[in-house]
mmCIF file of C-alpha atoms and ligand atoms in Angstrom:
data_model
loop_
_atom_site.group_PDB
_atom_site.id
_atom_site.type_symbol
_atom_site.label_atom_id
_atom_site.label_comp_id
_atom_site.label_asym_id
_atom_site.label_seq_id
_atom_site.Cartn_x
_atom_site.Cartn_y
_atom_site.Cartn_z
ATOM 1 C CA UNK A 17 257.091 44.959 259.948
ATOM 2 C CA UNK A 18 255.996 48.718 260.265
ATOM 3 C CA UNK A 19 256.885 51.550 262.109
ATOM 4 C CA UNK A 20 255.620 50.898 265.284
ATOM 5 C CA UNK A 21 257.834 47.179 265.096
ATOM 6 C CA UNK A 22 260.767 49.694 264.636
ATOM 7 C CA UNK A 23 260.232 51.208 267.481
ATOM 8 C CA UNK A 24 259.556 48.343 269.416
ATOM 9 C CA UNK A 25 262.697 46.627 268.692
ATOM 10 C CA UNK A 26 264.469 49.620 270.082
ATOM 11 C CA UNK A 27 262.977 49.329 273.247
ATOM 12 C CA UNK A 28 263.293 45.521 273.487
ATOM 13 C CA UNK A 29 266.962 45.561 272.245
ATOM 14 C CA UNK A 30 265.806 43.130 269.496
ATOM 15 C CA UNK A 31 268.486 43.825 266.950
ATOM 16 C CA UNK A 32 267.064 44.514 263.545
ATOM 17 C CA UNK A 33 268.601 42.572 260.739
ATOM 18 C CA UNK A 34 268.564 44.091 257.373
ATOM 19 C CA UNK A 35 269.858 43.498 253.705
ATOM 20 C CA UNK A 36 269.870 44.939 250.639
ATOM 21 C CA UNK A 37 267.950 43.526 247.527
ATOM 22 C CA UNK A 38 267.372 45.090 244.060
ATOM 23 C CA UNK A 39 265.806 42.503 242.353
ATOM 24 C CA UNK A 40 262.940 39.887 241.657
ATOM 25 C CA UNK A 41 264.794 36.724 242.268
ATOM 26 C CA UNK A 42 266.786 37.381 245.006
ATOM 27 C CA UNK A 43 263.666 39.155 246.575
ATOM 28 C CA UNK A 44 261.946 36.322 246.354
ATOM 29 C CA UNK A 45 264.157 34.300 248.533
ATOM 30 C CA UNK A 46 264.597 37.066 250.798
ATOM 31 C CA UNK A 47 260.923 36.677 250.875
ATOM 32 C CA UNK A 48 261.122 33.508 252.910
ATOM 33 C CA UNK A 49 263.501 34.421 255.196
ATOM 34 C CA UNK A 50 263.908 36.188 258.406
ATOM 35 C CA UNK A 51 265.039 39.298 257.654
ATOM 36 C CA UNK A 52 263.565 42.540 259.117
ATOM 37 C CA UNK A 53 263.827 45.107 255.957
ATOM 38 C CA UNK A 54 264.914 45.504 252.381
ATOM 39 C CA UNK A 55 266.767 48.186 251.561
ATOM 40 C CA UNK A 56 266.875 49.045 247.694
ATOM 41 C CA UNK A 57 270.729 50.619 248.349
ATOM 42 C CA UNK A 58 271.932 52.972 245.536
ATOM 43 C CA UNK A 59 274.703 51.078 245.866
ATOM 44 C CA UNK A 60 273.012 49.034 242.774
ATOM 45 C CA UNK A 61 274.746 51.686 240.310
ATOM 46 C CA UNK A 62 277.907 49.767 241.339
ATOM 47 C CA UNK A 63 276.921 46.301 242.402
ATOM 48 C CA UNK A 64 274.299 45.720 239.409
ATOM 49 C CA UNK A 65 275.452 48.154 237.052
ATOM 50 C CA UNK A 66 279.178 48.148 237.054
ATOM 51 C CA UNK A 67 279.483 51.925 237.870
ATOM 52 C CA UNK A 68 282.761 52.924 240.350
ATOM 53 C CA UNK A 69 280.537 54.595 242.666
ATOM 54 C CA UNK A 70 276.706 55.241 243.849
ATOM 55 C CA UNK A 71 276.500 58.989 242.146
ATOM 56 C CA UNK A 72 275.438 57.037 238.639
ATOM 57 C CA UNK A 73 272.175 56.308 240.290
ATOM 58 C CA UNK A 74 268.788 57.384 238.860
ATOM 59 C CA UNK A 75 265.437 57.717 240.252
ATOM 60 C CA UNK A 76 264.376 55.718 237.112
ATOM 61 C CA UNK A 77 267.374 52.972 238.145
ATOM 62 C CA UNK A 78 266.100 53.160 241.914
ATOM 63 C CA UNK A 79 262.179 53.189 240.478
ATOM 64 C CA UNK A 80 262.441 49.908 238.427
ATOM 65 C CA UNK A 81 264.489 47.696 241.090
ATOM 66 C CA UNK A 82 262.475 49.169 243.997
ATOM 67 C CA UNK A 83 259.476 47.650 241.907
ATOM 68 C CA UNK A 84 261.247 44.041 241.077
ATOM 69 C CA UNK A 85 261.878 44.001 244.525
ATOM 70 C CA UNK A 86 258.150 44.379 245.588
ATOM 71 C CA UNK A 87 257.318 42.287 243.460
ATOM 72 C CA UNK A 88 259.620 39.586 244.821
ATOM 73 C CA UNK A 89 258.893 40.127 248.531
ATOM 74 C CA UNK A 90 255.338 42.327 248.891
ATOM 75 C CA UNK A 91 255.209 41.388 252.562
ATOM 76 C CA UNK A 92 258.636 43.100 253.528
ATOM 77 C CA UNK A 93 259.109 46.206 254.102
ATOM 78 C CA UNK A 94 261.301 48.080 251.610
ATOM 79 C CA UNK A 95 263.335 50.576 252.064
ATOM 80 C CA UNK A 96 264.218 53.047 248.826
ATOM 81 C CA UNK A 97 267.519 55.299 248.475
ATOM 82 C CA UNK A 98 266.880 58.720 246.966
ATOM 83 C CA UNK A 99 269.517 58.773 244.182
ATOM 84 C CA UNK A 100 272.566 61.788 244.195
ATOM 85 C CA UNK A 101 271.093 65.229 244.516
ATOM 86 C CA UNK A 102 267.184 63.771 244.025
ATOM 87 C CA UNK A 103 266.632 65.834 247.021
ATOM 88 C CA UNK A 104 269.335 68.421 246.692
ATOM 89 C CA UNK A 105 267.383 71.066 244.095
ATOM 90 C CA UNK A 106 264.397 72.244 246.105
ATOM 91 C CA UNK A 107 261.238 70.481 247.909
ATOM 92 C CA UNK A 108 259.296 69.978 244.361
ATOM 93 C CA UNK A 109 261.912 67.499 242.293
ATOM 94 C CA UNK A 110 262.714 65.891 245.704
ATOM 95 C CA UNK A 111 258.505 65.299 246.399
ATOM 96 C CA UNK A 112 258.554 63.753 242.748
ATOM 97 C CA UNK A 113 261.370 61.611 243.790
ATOM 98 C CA UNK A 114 259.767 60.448 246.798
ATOM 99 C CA UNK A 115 256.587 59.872 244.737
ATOM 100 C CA UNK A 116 257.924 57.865 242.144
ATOM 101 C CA UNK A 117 260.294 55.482 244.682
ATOM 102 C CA UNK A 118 256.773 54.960 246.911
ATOM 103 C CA UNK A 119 254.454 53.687 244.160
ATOM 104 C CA UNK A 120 257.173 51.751 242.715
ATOM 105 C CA UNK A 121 256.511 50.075 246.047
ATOM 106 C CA UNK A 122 259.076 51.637 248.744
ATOM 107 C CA UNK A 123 257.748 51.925 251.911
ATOM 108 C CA UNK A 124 259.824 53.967 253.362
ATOM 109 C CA UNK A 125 262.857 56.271 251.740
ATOM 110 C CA UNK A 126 266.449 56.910 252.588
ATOM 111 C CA UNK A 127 268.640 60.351 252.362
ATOM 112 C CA UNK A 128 272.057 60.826 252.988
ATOM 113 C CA UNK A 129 273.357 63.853 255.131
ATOM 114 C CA UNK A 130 271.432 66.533 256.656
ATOM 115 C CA UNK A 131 273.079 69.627 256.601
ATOM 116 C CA UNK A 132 271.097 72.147 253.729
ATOM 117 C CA UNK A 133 268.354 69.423 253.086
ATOM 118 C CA UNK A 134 266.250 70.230 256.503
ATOM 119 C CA UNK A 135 263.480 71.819 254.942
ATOM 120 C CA UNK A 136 263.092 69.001 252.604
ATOM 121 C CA UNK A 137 263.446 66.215 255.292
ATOM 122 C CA UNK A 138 260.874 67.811 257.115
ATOM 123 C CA UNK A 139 258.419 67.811 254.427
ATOM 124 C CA UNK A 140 258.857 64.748 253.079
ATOM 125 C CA UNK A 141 257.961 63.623 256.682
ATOM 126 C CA UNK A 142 255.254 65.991 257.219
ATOM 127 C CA UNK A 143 253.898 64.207 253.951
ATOM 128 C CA UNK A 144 253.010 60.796 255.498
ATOM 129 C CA UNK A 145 256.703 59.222 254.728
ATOM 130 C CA UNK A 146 258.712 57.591 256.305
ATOM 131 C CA UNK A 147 262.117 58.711 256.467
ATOM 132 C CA UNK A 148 265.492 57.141 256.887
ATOM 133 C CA UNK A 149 268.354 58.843 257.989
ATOM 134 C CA UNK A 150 272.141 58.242 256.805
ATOM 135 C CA UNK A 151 274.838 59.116 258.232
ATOM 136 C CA UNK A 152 278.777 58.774 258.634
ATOM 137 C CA UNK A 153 280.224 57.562 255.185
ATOM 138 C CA UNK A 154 277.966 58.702 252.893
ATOM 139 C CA UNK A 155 279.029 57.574 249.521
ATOM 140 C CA UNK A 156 277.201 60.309 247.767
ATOM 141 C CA UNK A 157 279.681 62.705 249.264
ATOM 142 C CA UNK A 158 282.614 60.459 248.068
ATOM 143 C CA UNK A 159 284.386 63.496 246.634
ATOM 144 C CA UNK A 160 283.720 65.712 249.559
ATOM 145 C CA UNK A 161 285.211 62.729 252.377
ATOM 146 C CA UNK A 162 288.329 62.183 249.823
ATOM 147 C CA UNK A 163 287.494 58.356 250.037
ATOM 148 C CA UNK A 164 285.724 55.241 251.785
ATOM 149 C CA UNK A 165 287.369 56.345 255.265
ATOM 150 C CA UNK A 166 286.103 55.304 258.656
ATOM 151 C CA UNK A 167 284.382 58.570 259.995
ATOM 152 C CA UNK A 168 283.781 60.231 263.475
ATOM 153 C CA UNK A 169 287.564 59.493 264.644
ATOM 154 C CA UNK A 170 288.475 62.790 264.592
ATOM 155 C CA UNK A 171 287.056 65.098 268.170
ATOM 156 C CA UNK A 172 285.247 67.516 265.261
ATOM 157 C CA UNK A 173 284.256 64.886 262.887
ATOM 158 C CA UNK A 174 282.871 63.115 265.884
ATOM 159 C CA UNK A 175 280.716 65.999 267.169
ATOM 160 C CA UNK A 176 279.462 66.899 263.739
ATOM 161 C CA UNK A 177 277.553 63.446 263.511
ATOM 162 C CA UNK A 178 275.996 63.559 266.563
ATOM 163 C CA UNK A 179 274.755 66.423 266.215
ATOM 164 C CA UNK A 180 273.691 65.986 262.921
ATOM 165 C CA UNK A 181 272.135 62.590 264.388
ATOM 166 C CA UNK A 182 270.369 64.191 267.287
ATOM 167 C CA UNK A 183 268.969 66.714 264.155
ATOM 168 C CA UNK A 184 267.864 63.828 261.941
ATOM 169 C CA UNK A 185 265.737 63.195 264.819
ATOM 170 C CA UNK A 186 264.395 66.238 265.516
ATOM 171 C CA UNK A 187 263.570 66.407 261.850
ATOM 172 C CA UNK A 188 261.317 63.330 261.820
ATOM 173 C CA UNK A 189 262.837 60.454 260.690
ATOM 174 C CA UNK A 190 262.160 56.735 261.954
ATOM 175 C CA UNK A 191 265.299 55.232 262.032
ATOM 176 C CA UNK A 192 269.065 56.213 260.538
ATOM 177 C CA UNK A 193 271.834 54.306 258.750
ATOM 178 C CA UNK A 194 275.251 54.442 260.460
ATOM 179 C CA UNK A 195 277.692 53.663 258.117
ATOM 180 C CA UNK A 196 281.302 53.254 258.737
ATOM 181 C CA UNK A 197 281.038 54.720 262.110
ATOM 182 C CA UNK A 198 283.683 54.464 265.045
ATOM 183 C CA UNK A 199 282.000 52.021 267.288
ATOM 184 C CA UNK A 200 282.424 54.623 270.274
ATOM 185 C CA UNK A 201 280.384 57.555 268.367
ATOM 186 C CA UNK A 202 277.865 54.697 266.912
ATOM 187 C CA UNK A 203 276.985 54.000 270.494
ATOM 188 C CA UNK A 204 276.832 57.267 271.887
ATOM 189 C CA UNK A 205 274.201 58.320 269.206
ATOM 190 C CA UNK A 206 272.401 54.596 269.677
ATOM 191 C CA UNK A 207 271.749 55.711 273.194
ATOM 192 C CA UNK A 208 271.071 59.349 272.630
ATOM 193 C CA UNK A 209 268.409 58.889 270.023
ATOM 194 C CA UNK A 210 264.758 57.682 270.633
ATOM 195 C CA UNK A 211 264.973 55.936 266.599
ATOM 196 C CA UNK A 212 267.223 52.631 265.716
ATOM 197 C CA UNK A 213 270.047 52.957 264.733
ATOM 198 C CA UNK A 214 271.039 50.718 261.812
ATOM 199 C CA UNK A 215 275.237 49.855 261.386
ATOM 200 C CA UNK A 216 277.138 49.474 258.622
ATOM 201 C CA UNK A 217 280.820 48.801 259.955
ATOM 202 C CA UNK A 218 279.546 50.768 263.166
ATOM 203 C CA UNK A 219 280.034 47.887 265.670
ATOM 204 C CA UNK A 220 278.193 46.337 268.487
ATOM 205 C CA UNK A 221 276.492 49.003 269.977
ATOM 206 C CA UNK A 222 273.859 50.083 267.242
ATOM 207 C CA UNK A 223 269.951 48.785 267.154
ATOM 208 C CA UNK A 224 270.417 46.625 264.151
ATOM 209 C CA UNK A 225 272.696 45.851 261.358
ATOM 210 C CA UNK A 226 272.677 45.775 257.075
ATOM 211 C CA UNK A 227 274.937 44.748 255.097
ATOM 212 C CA UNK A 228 275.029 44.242 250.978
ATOM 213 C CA UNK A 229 273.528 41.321 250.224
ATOM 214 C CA UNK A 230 276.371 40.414 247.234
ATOM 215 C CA UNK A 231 278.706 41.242 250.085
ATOM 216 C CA UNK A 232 277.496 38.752 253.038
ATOM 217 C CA UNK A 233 276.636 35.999 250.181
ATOM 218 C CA UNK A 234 280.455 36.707 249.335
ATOM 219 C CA UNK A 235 279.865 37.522 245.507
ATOM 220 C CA UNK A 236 283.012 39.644 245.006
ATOM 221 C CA UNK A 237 286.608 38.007 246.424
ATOM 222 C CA UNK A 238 288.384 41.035 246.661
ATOM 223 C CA UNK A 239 286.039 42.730 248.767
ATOM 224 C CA UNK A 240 286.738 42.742 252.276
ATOM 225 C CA UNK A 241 286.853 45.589 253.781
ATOM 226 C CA UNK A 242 287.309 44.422 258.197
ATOM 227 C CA UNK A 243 283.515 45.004 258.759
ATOM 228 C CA UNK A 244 282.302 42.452 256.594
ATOM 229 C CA UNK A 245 281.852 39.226 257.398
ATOM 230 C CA UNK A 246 280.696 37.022 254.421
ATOM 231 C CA UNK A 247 278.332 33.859 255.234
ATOM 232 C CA UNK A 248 278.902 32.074 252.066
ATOM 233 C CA UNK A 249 281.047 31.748 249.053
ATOM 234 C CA UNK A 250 278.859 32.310 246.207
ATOM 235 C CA UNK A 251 281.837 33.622 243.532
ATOM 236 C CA UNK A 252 283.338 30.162 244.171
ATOM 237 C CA UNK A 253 279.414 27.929 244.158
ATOM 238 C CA UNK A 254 278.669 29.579 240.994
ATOM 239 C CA UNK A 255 281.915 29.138 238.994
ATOM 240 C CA UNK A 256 282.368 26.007 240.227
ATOM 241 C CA UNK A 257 278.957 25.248 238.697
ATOM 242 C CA UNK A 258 279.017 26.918 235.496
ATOM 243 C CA UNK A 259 282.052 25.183 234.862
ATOM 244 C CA UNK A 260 280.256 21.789 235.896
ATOM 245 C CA UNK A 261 277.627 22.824 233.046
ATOM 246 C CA UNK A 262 279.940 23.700 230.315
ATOM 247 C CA UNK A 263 281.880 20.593 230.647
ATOM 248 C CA UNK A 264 279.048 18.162 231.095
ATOM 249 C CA UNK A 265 277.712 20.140 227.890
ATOM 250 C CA UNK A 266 281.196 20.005 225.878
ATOM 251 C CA UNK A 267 281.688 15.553 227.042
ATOM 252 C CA UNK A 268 277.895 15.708 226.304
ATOM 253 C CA UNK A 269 276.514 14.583 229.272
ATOM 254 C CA UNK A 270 273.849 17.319 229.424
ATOM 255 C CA UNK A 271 271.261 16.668 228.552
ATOM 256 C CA UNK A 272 270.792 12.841 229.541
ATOM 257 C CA UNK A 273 267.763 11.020 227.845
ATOM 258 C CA UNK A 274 265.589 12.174 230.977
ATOM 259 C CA UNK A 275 266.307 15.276 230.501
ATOM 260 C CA UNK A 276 264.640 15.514 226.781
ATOM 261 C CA UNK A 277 261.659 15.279 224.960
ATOM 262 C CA UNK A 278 261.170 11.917 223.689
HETATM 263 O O1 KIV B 318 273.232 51.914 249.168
HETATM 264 C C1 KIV B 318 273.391 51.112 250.093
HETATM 265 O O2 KIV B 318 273.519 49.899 249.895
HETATM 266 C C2 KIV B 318 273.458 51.644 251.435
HETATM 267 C C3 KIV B 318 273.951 50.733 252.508
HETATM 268 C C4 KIV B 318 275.414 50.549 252.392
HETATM 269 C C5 KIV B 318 273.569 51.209 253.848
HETATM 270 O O3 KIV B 318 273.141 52.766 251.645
#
């Protein structure tokens, strides 16, 4: 997958499927499978780290699991976040960012929002990167949006992100993240941008789709927010076999004679 595939999925209406990953093993499986695009999500500060919410992330967080990730899966192509305000204090910290996240293996980066960043967008593009878009709920704005709400309902709201959409264009980038989106204002941008559009709770009508992988493997039970749909039932496979292990270990029958060093 590059660039050019990007674009040519657009144009074919070939959706592109896309997960996240943040580390070696599950990147190696992902490795093997038929999935589009990594995305190393700074959603990690919360999934792998335990924090409430993605503004904990660190470009040295982001760094080592964008590398672990490479390392898993060289052949995909990875997409890295650019942690809370890495690109917020001026063009210089926000180039180191996007150095560090690219030789840590990222092939392309992600930025959430676009209003007061511009400048930077456009030279991290007019670098050689590739940029990602992101836009609708953006969790690093959690404070600002008062909360994981569904956005572009509102007539305002609505206009704001497709105009900031059609600017995200403008500005460079190959593709954007739609998260939480009304289907209705997913679409409309879908078909008035010349990038794919990639949904996150933004219905049908987008150019591909990514979800967390904990979330589709179904990791946590009490997430389940209407968007999600989860294609397995790994909290119950791997507590169901843990506690296969630590009884056969307690009756003692683990190990069996096979299973040691005669
Ligand atoms: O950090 C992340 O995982 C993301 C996805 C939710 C799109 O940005």
């Amino acid at each position: 997958m590059n660039v050019f595939d990007w674009k040519k999925m657009k144009r074919s209406g070939e959706a592109i499927a896309m997960a996240t990953c943040y580390d070696f093993w599950s990147a190696q499986i992902l490795a093997g499978s038929d999935i589009d695009a990594l995305l190393v999500g700074d959603s990690l500060a919360m999934v792998m780290h335990g924090y409430e919410n993605t503004l904990h992330a660190t470009i040295e967080m982001m760094a080592t699991h964008t590398a672990a990730v490479k390392k898993g899966a060289p052949k995909k192509f990875i997409v890295a976040d650019m942690p809370f305000l890495s690109f917020r204090k001026g063009i210089v910290p926000a180039m180191n960012a996007v150095e560090i996240l690219m030789r840590a293996g990222a092939d392309a980066i992600k930025l959430e929002g676009v209003s007061g960043h511009e400048e930077v967008i456009s030279h991290i593009v007019r670098s050689g990167i590739l940029v990602m878009g992101h836009l609708g709920l953006t969790p690093q704005f959690i404070h600002q949006l008062g909360g994981y709400k569904i956005q572009g309902r509102q007539a305002n709201n609505r206009e704001m992100i497709v105009q900031d959409a059609n600017r995200l264009e403008e500005l460079g980038v190959f593709g954007m993240v739609l998260e939480c989106v009304d289907d209705i204002t997913a679409h409309e941008i879908t078909t008035k941008v010349s990038v794919p559009t990639i949904g996150i709770g933004a219905g049908v009508g987008v150019d591909g789709q990514v979800l967390v992988l904990h979330d589709l493997l179904g990791v946590n039970p009490d997430f389940n927010p209407k968007f999600l749909r989860k294609y397995s039932n790994l909290y119950d496979d791997v507590l169901s076999a843990v506690n296969l292990y630590s009884k056969e270990v307690k009756e003692k029958s683990f190990p069996r004679m096979e299973e040691s060093y005669q």
